GROMACS .gro file of C-alpha atoms in nm:
model
  350
    1MET     CA    1  -1.547   0.861  -0.951
    2SER     CA    2  -1.360   0.621  -1.151
    3ASN     CA    3  -1.361   0.270  -1.090
    4LEU     CA    4  -1.097   0.041  -1.036
    5SER     CA    5  -1.211  -0.393  -1.123
    6ARG     CA    6  -1.097  -0.660  -1.292
    7ARG     CA    7  -1.119  -0.500  -1.603
    8GLY     CA    8  -0.804  -0.264  -1.488
    9LEU     CA    9  -0.650  -0.640  -1.409
   10LEU     CA   10  -0.753  -0.780  -1.743
   11GLY     CA   11  -0.632  -0.519  -1.938
   12ALA     CA   12  -0.272  -0.500  -1.753
   13LEU     CA   13  -0.293  -0.875  -1.818
   14GLY     CA   14  -0.325  -0.813  -2.192
   15LEU     CA   15  -0.632  -0.971  -2.196
   16LEU     CA   16  -0.854  -0.672  -2.266
   17PRO     CA   17  -0.696  -0.417  -2.554
   18ALA     CA   18  -0.732  -0.150  -2.339
   19ALA     CA   19  -0.372  -0.062  -2.174
   20ARG     CA   20  -0.516   0.145  -1.874
   21PHE     CA   21  -0.814   0.226  -1.763
   22LEU     CA   22  -0.714   0.468  -1.491
   23ARG     CA   23  -0.481   0.725  -1.479
   24ALA     CA   24  -0.369   0.918  -1.155
   25GLN     CA   25  -0.439   1.269  -1.199
   26ARG     CA   26  -0.149   1.448  -1.055
   27GLN     CA   27   0.157   1.465  -1.163
   28ASN     CA   28   0.458   1.605  -0.942
   29PRO     CA   29   0.768   1.785  -1.048
   30PRO     CA   30   1.120   1.619  -0.963
   31LEU     CA   31   1.212   1.610  -0.598
   32PRO     CA   32   1.426   1.880  -0.537
   33GLY     CA   33   1.833   1.826  -0.550
   34TYR     CA   34   1.758   1.549  -0.760
   35SER     CA   35   1.898   1.506  -1.117
   36THR     CA   36   1.649   1.405  -1.403
   37THR     CA   37   1.885   1.301  -1.613
   38VAL     CA   38   2.062   1.077  -1.372
   39LYS     CA   39   1.902   0.762  -1.244
   40VAL     CA   40   1.901   0.799  -0.890
   41VAL     CA   41   1.751   0.562  -0.669
   42ASN     CA   42   1.563   0.685  -0.371
   43LEU     CA   43   1.511   0.511  -0.075
   44PHE     CA   44   1.265   0.634   0.272
   45ALA     CA   45   1.403   0.482   0.589
   46THR     CA   46   1.308   0.436   0.940
   47VAL     CA   47   1.561   0.352   1.207
   48ARG     CA   48   1.477   0.243   1.556
   49ASP     CA   49   1.672   0.186   1.858
   50LYS     CA   50   1.615  -0.125   2.095
   51GLN     CA   51   1.306  -0.001   2.263
   52GLY     CA   52   1.142   0.014   1.908
   53LYS     CA   53   1.194   0.417   1.962
   54VAL     CA   54   1.227   0.599   1.619
   55VAL     CA   55   1.556   0.776   1.592
   56THR     CA   56   1.547   1.099   1.441
   57ASP     CA   57   1.917   1.290   1.458
   58LEU     CA   58   2.134   1.066   1.265
   59LYS     CA   59   2.340   1.230   0.993
   60GLN     CA   60   2.424   1.128   0.626
   61ASP     CA   61   2.709   0.964   0.752
   62ASP     CA   62   2.620   0.756   1.008
   63PHE     CA   63   2.456   0.563   0.707
   64LEU     CA   64   2.613   0.273   0.543
   65LEU     CA   65   2.469   0.183   0.203
   66ASP     CA   66   2.546  -0.107  -0.054
   67GLU     CA   67   2.398  -0.252  -0.361
   68ASP     CA   68   2.431  -0.625  -0.462
   69GLY     CA   69   2.703  -0.617  -0.170
   70LYS     CA   70   2.922  -0.331  -0.326
   71PRO     CA   71   2.906   0.017  -0.137
   72GLN     CA   72   2.753   0.314  -0.253
   73THR     CA   73   2.800   0.705  -0.161
   74ILE     CA   74   2.474   0.846  -0.096
   75ARG     CA   75   2.440   1.161  -0.256
   76TYR     CA   76   2.114   1.324  -0.172
   77PHE     CA   77   2.011   1.330   0.224
   78SER     CA   78   1.697   1.477   0.453
   79ARG     CA   79   1.547   1.429   0.738
   80GLU     CA   80   1.271   1.665   0.680
   81THR     CA   81   0.907   1.484   0.570
   82ASP     CA   82   0.813   1.786   0.368
   83LEU     CA   83   0.788   1.582   0.014
   84PRO     CA   84   0.407   1.511  -0.124
   85LEU     CA   85   0.284   1.186   0.078
   86THR     CA   86   0.019   1.014  -0.139
   87LEU     CA   87  -0.166   0.731   0.079
   88GLY     CA   88  -0.345   0.412  -0.025
   89LEU     CA   89  -0.635   0.256   0.192
   90LEU     CA   90  -0.669  -0.119   0.078
   91VAL     CA   91  -0.940  -0.187   0.261
   92ASP     CA   92  -1.057  -0.608   0.319
   93THR     CA   93  -1.452  -0.617   0.304
   94SER     CA   94  -1.453  -0.980   0.278
   95GLY     CA   95  -1.733  -1.189   0.479
   96SER     CA   96  -1.415  -1.280   0.785
   97GLU     CA   97  -1.393  -0.900   0.825
   98ARG     CA   98  -1.729  -0.801   0.864
   99HIS     CA   99  -1.766  -0.755   1.233
  100VAL     CA  100  -1.421  -0.488   1.253
  101LEU     CA  101  -1.539  -0.280   0.968
  102PRO     CA  102  -1.695  -0.006   1.153
  103ASP     CA  103  -1.349   0.063   1.330
  104GLU     CA  104  -1.153  -0.005   1.042
  105ARG     CA  105  -1.358   0.285   0.916
  106ASP     CA  106  -1.373   0.521   1.162
  107ALA     CA  107  -1.045   0.486   1.271
  108SER     CA  108  -0.906   0.539   0.886
  109TYR     CA  109  -1.086   0.873   0.867
  110ARG     CA  110  -0.895   1.016   1.210
  111PHE     CA  111  -0.623   0.941   1.074
  112LEU     CA  112  -0.644   1.056   0.677
  113ASP     CA  113  -0.770   1.343   0.833
  114GLN     CA  114  -0.475   1.384   1.074
  115VAL     CA  115  -0.212   1.292   0.851
  116MET     CA  116  -0.339   1.437   0.499
  117ARG     CA  117  -0.185   1.823   0.527
  118PRO     CA  118  -0.412   2.045   0.246
  119ASP     CA  119  -0.287   2.096  -0.086
  120LYS     CA  120   0.027   1.879  -0.054
  121ASP     CA  121  -0.101   1.519   0.033
  122MET     CA  122  -0.357   1.306  -0.158
  123ALA     CA  123  -0.519   0.968  -0.108
  124PHE     CA  124  -0.740   0.680  -0.253
  125VAL     CA  125  -0.946   0.419  -0.084
  126ILE     CA  126  -0.970   0.102  -0.229
  127HIS     CA  127  -1.180  -0.222  -0.142
  128PHE     CA  128  -1.145  -0.569  -0.211
  129ASP     CA  129  -1.319  -0.861  -0.169
  130PHE     CA  130  -1.408  -1.112  -0.435
  131GLU     CA  131  -1.366  -0.814  -0.664
  132VAL     CA  132  -1.161  -0.477  -0.655
  133GLU     CA  133  -1.298  -0.121  -0.656
  134LEU     CA  134  -1.148   0.188  -0.642
  135LEU     CA  135  -1.417   0.389  -0.419
  136GLN     CA  136  -1.268   0.691  -0.428
  137ASP     CA  137  -0.983   0.812  -0.697
  138LEU     CA  138  -0.660   1.035  -0.594
  139THR     CA  139  -0.819   1.342  -0.374
  140ASN     CA  140  -0.689   1.573  -0.118
  141SER     CA  141  -1.102   1.664  -0.020
  142LYS     CA  142  -1.124   1.492   0.275
  143ALA     CA  143  -1.490   1.553   0.290
  144GLN     CA  144  -1.427   1.309  -0.036
  145LEU     CA  145  -1.259   1.043   0.124
  146GLN     CA  146  -1.481   1.051   0.431
  147ARG     CA  147  -1.794   0.969   0.192
  148SER     CA  148  -1.582   0.674   0.046
  149LEU     CA  149  -1.532   0.552   0.374
  150ASP     CA  150  -1.864   0.577   0.468
  151ARG     CA  151  -1.966   0.334   0.121
  152LEU     CA  152  -1.745   0.036   0.318
  153ASP     CA  153  -1.884  -0.263   0.414
  154VAL     CA  154  -1.933  -0.607   0.356
  155GLY     CA  155  -2.076  -0.699   0.041
  156ASN     CA  156  -2.084  -0.367  -0.085
  157ARG     CA  157  -2.268  -0.436  -0.384
  158GLN     CA  158  -2.575  -0.498  -0.150
  159LEU     CA  159  -2.560  -0.089  -0.101
  160GLN     CA  160  -2.470  -0.008  -0.416
  161ARG     CA  161  -2.730  -0.223  -0.617
  162ARG     CA  162  -2.885  -0.046  -0.895
  163ARG     CA  163  -3.225  -0.054  -1.038
  164PRO     CA  164  -3.228   0.037  -1.433
  165GLY     CA  165  -3.274   0.440  -1.480
  166ASP     CA  166  -3.266   0.483  -1.141
  167GLY     CA  167  -2.972   0.720  -1.135
  168SER     CA  168  -2.796   0.588  -0.813
  169ASP     CA  169  -2.480   0.456  -1.088
  170ALA     CA  170  -2.350   0.821  -1.158
  171GLY     CA  171  -1.959   0.858  -1.072
  172GLY     CA  172  -1.871   0.552  -1.111
  173GLY     CA  173  -1.996   0.149  -1.132
  174ARG     CA  174  -1.963  -0.184  -1.113
  175PRO     CA  175  -1.811  -0.395  -1.369
  176PRO     CA  176  -2.014  -0.484  -1.645
  177GLY     CA  177  -2.256  -0.795  -1.568
  178SER     CA  178  -2.124  -0.829  -1.159
  179GLY     CA  179  -2.560  -0.710  -1.112
  180GLY     CA  180  -2.435  -0.765  -0.758
  181HIS     CA  181  -2.498  -1.083  -0.709
  182HIS     CA  182  -2.189  -1.227  -0.543
  183PHE     CA  183  -2.179  -1.220  -0.193
  184GLY     CA  184  -1.861  -1.337   0.054
  185GLY     CA  185  -1.634  -1.622  -0.111
  186GLY     CA  186  -1.326  -1.491  -0.257
  187THR     CA  187  -1.090  -1.239  -0.145
  188ALA     CA  188  -0.864  -1.090  -0.377
  189LEU     CA  189  -0.585  -0.868  -0.142
  190TYR     CA  190  -0.245  -0.960  -0.430
  191ASP     CA  191  -0.493  -0.825  -0.735
  192ALA     CA  192  -0.624  -0.449  -0.515
  193VAL     CA  193  -0.221  -0.432  -0.412
  194TYR     CA  194  -0.112  -0.489  -0.794
  195LEU     CA  195  -0.344  -0.243  -0.917
  196GLY     CA  196  -0.314   0.018  -0.588
  197SER     CA  197   0.034   0.012  -0.743
  198ASP     CA  198   0.042  -0.019  -1.102
  199GLU     CA  199  -0.238   0.166  -1.189
  200LEU     CA  200  -0.212   0.430  -0.935
  201MET     CA  201   0.136   0.478  -0.738
  202LYS     CA  202   0.371   0.459  -0.985
  203HIS     CA  203   0.241   0.766  -1.215
  204GLN     CA  204   0.326   0.977  -0.825
  205GLN     CA  205   0.659   1.155  -0.702
  206GLY     CA  206   0.739   1.164  -0.381
  207ARG     CA  207   0.645   0.957  -0.103
  208LYS     CA  208   0.381   0.689  -0.172
  209ALA     CA  209   0.247   0.394   0.064
  210LEU     CA  210  -0.020   0.151   0.098
  211ILE     CA  211  -0.207   0.116   0.388
  212LEU     CA  212  -0.357  -0.261   0.342
  213LEU     CA  213  -0.606  -0.362   0.601
  214SER     CA  214  -0.677  -0.725   0.595
  215ASP     CA  215  -0.625  -1.095   0.749
  216GLY     CA  216  -0.427  -1.142   0.526
  217MET     CA  217  -0.620  -1.479   0.332
  218ASP     CA  218  -0.620  -1.457  -0.064
  219ASN     CA  219  -0.857  -1.712  -0.221
  220GLY     CA  220  -1.029  -1.464  -0.517
  221SER     CA  221  -0.640  -1.320  -0.723
  222ARG     CA  222  -0.558  -1.360  -1.020
  223LEU     CA  223  -0.236  -1.230  -0.967
  224THR     CA  224  -0.013  -1.458  -0.744
  225LEU     CA  225   0.196  -1.277  -0.452
  226GLU     CA  226   0.515  -1.244  -0.621
  227LYS     CA  227   0.332  -1.022  -0.864
  228ALA     CA  228   0.160  -0.810  -0.618
  229VAL     CA  229   0.478  -0.733  -0.395
  230GLU     CA  230   0.711  -0.645  -0.762
  231ALA     CA  231   0.481  -0.413  -0.875
  232ALA     CA  232   0.481  -0.235  -0.479
  233GLN     CA  233   0.851  -0.276  -0.573
  234ARG     CA  234   0.920  -0.124  -0.912
  235SER     CA  235   0.625   0.213  -0.830
  236ASP     CA  236   0.881   0.298  -0.501
  237THR     CA  237   0.584   0.205  -0.277
  238LEU     CA  238   0.588   0.131   0.056
  239VAL     CA  239   0.360  -0.105   0.183
  240TYR     CA  240   0.174  -0.101   0.548
  241SER     CA  241   0.042  -0.414   0.647
  242ILE     CA  242  -0.222  -0.415   0.951
  243LEU     CA  243  -0.340  -0.766   1.039
  244PHE     CA  244  -0.694  -0.700   1.180
  245GLU     CA  245  -0.890  -1.016   1.225
  246ASP     CA  246  -1.247  -1.047   1.339
  247PRO     CA  247  -1.258  -1.216   1.672
  248GLU     CA  248  -1.595  -1.359   1.627
  249GLY     CA  249  -1.545  -1.515   1.274
  250ASN     CA  250  -1.371  -1.756   1.106
  251ARG     CA  251  -1.060  -1.680   1.001
  252GLY     CA  252  -1.019  -1.719   0.623
  253HIS     CA  253  -1.379  -1.706   0.571
  254GLY     CA  254  -1.474  -1.900   0.221
  255ARG     CA  255  -1.095  -2.007   0.240
  256PHE     CA  256  -1.170  -2.332   0.000
  257GLY     CA  257  -1.540  -2.284  -0.053
  258GLY     CA  258  -1.810  -2.032  -0.177
  259HIS     CA  259  -1.804  -1.859  -0.511
  260GLY     CA  260  -1.507  -1.720  -0.727
  261GLY     CA  261  -1.633  -1.433  -0.800
  262TRP     CA  262  -1.580  -1.233  -1.123
  263GLY     CA  263  -1.336  -1.414  -1.347
  264GLY     CA  264  -1.352  -1.761  -1.084
  265GLY     CA  265  -1.013  -1.693  -0.921
  266ARG     CA  266  -0.738  -1.909  -0.864
  267GLY     CA  267  -0.939  -2.068  -0.505
  268ARG     CA  268  -0.605  -2.097  -0.315
  269SER     CA  269  -0.404  -1.888  -0.062
  270GLU     CA  270  -0.147  -1.849   0.092
  271GLY     CA  271  -0.237  -2.003   0.408
  272ASP     CA  272  -0.095  -1.796   0.665
  273GLY     CA  273  -0.215  -1.477   0.641
  274ARG     CA  274   0.030  -1.317   0.908
  275LYS     CA  275   0.328  -1.421   0.739
  276VAL     CA  276   0.170  -1.303   0.361
  277LEU     CA  277   0.124  -0.954   0.566
  278GLU     CA  278   0.471  -0.942   0.718
  279ARG     CA  279   0.613  -1.062   0.364
  280ILE     CA  280   0.478  -0.790   0.172
  281SER     CA  281   0.542  -0.506   0.417
  282ARG     CA  282   0.894  -0.627   0.459
  283GLU     CA  283   0.994  -0.663   0.120
  284THR     CA  284   0.849  -0.322   0.019
  285GLY     CA  285   1.000  -0.140   0.327
  286GLY     CA  286   0.666  -0.075   0.492
  287ARG     CA  287   0.591  -0.226   0.834
  288TYR     CA  288   0.382  -0.528   0.924
  289PHE     CA  289   0.137  -0.444   1.265
  290GLU     CA  290  -0.124  -0.651   1.398
  291VAL     CA  291  -0.453  -0.500   1.613
  292THR     CA  292  -0.485  -0.651   1.909
  293LYS     CA  293  -0.698  -0.573   2.275
  294LYS     CA  294  -0.356  -0.406   2.364
  295GLU     CA  295  -0.282  -0.233   2.064
  296PRO     CA  296  -0.594  -0.157   1.949
  297ILE     CA  297  -0.629  -0.023   1.537
  298ASP     CA  298  -0.606   0.364   1.695
  299LYS     CA  299  -0.262   0.311   1.873
  300VAL     CA  300  -0.187   0.173   1.529
  301TYR     CA  301  -0.258   0.419   1.341
  302GLU     CA  302  -0.055   0.674   1.586
  303SER     CA  303   0.234   0.508   1.538
  304LEU     CA  304   0.172   0.440   1.195
  305GLN     CA  305   0.156   0.862   1.145
  306GLU     CA  306   0.491   0.911   1.386
  307GLU     CA  307   0.684   0.679   1.123
  308LEU     CA  308   0.498   0.869   0.802
  309ARG     CA  309   0.667   1.204   0.999
  310SER     CA  310   0.996   1.074   1.071
  311GLN     CA  311   1.157   0.909   0.757
  312TYR     CA  312   1.527   0.978   0.671
  313SER     CA  313   1.474   1.042   0.258
  314ILE     CA  314   1.826   0.848   0.088
  315GLY     CA  315   1.891   0.854  -0.239
  316TYR     CA  316   2.202   0.741  -0.446
  317THR     CA  317   2.353   0.700  -0.818
  318PRO     CA  318   2.425   0.327  -0.906
  319ASP     CA  319   2.727   0.205  -1.057
  320SER     CA  320   2.669   0.279  -1.431
  321ALA     CA  321   2.850  -0.033  -1.551
  322ASN     CA  322   2.590  -0.220  -1.409
  323THR     CA  323   2.365  -0.289  -1.691
  324SER     CA  324   2.161  -0.571  -1.567
  325PRO     CA  325   1.817  -0.539  -1.582
  326ASP     CA  326   1.734  -0.819  -1.326
  327TYR     CA  327   1.618  -0.717  -0.966
  328ARG     CA  328   1.874  -0.530  -0.728
  329ARG     CA  329   1.931  -0.597  -0.360
  330ILE     CA  330   1.979  -0.297  -0.104
  331HIS     CA  331   2.111  -0.326   0.219
  332LEU     CA  332   2.096   0.045   0.416
  333SER     CA  333   2.275   0.032   0.822
  334THR     CA  334   2.380   0.302   1.013
  335LYS     CA  335   2.714   0.244   1.231
  336GLN     CA  336   2.630   0.215   1.537
  337LYS     CA  337   2.518  -0.169   1.554
  338SER     CA  338   2.240  -0.130   1.803
  339LEU     CA  339   2.055   0.062   1.618
  340MET     CA  340   1.770  -0.105   1.349
  341VAL     CA  341   1.705   0.061   0.994
  342GLN     CA  342   1.394  -0.030   0.814
  343THR     CA  343   1.384   0.058   0.431
  344ARG     CA  344   1.275  -0.195   0.091
  345GLU     CA  345   1.546  -0.424  -0.012
  346GLY     CA  346   1.570  -0.345  -0.337
  347TYR     CA  347   1.439  -0.222  -0.677
  348TYR     CA  348   1.429  -0.279  -1.058
  349PRO     CA  349   1.640  -0.069  -1.279
  350SER     CA  350   1.327  -0.032  -1.516
   0.00000   0.00000   0.00000
């Protein structure tokens, strides 16, 4: 098992000599019908009616697309969802989530078991608190994913504490010097999104989605929310955020106190966890969910599963005269004004 930790983040920031500490193993061929010599921007879109029901019977001519206000011609269109799916499960294991982790763990396994197709889809599991750790690298093995989910716990390093020479660090380890001595205090949500996007998703083809389970609070990341969102955008990854708060806990546990964790952290938070998660999902083309008594985690996963199986794949070739390296905004809509389109807001051309 590979280990994705703050060392990976430090390397990405140029603070360590190694450029990368982890490489995803799967390299898929180009998407069917897409040119490898012409820049193609690909969008995955979900369409809903006024009642929120997913609409699956639209045709290419039903859509309108523009980039930076200039109309674009849709050249590739498909309603099929047979493209490979890469999923990344990012689970908050900070102290504020201690009472909801069992439900998250069980529901997450059922979701992965139902949505992943043998020999076609892959997934990985990351947990984050004061540091970020890859519990399971990309795999299509449901048994390996189950084992990684079984390791999820608040203060996971308590379970992973090792005695020298006992062999318990086989298959991966903690960053040097972590020693399993830090508990609670600090949540590196933004770093987790960045690393999952930049170190894993960027190297994959097809449909890609991060599923982020958290209360949305961050007080331990080295990177900003903006950098995390940008990494997801650059890797063409949708982020589905699931707000899951511990009703018995203190929201934003350790927000202004506790240990800074590995590397100290910035000791700051964006304030409203809900707004943070909404922004990450909105700007990457994913969707925000909130777990409540009326909408339990299993029902949220059912909605997410339906969405992943009901997406439109839309591709276009932008105007070659536009050579700007800046972020380009996309607006996708339908000719039926009553329908709502969910897709990413833009992309970086390089």
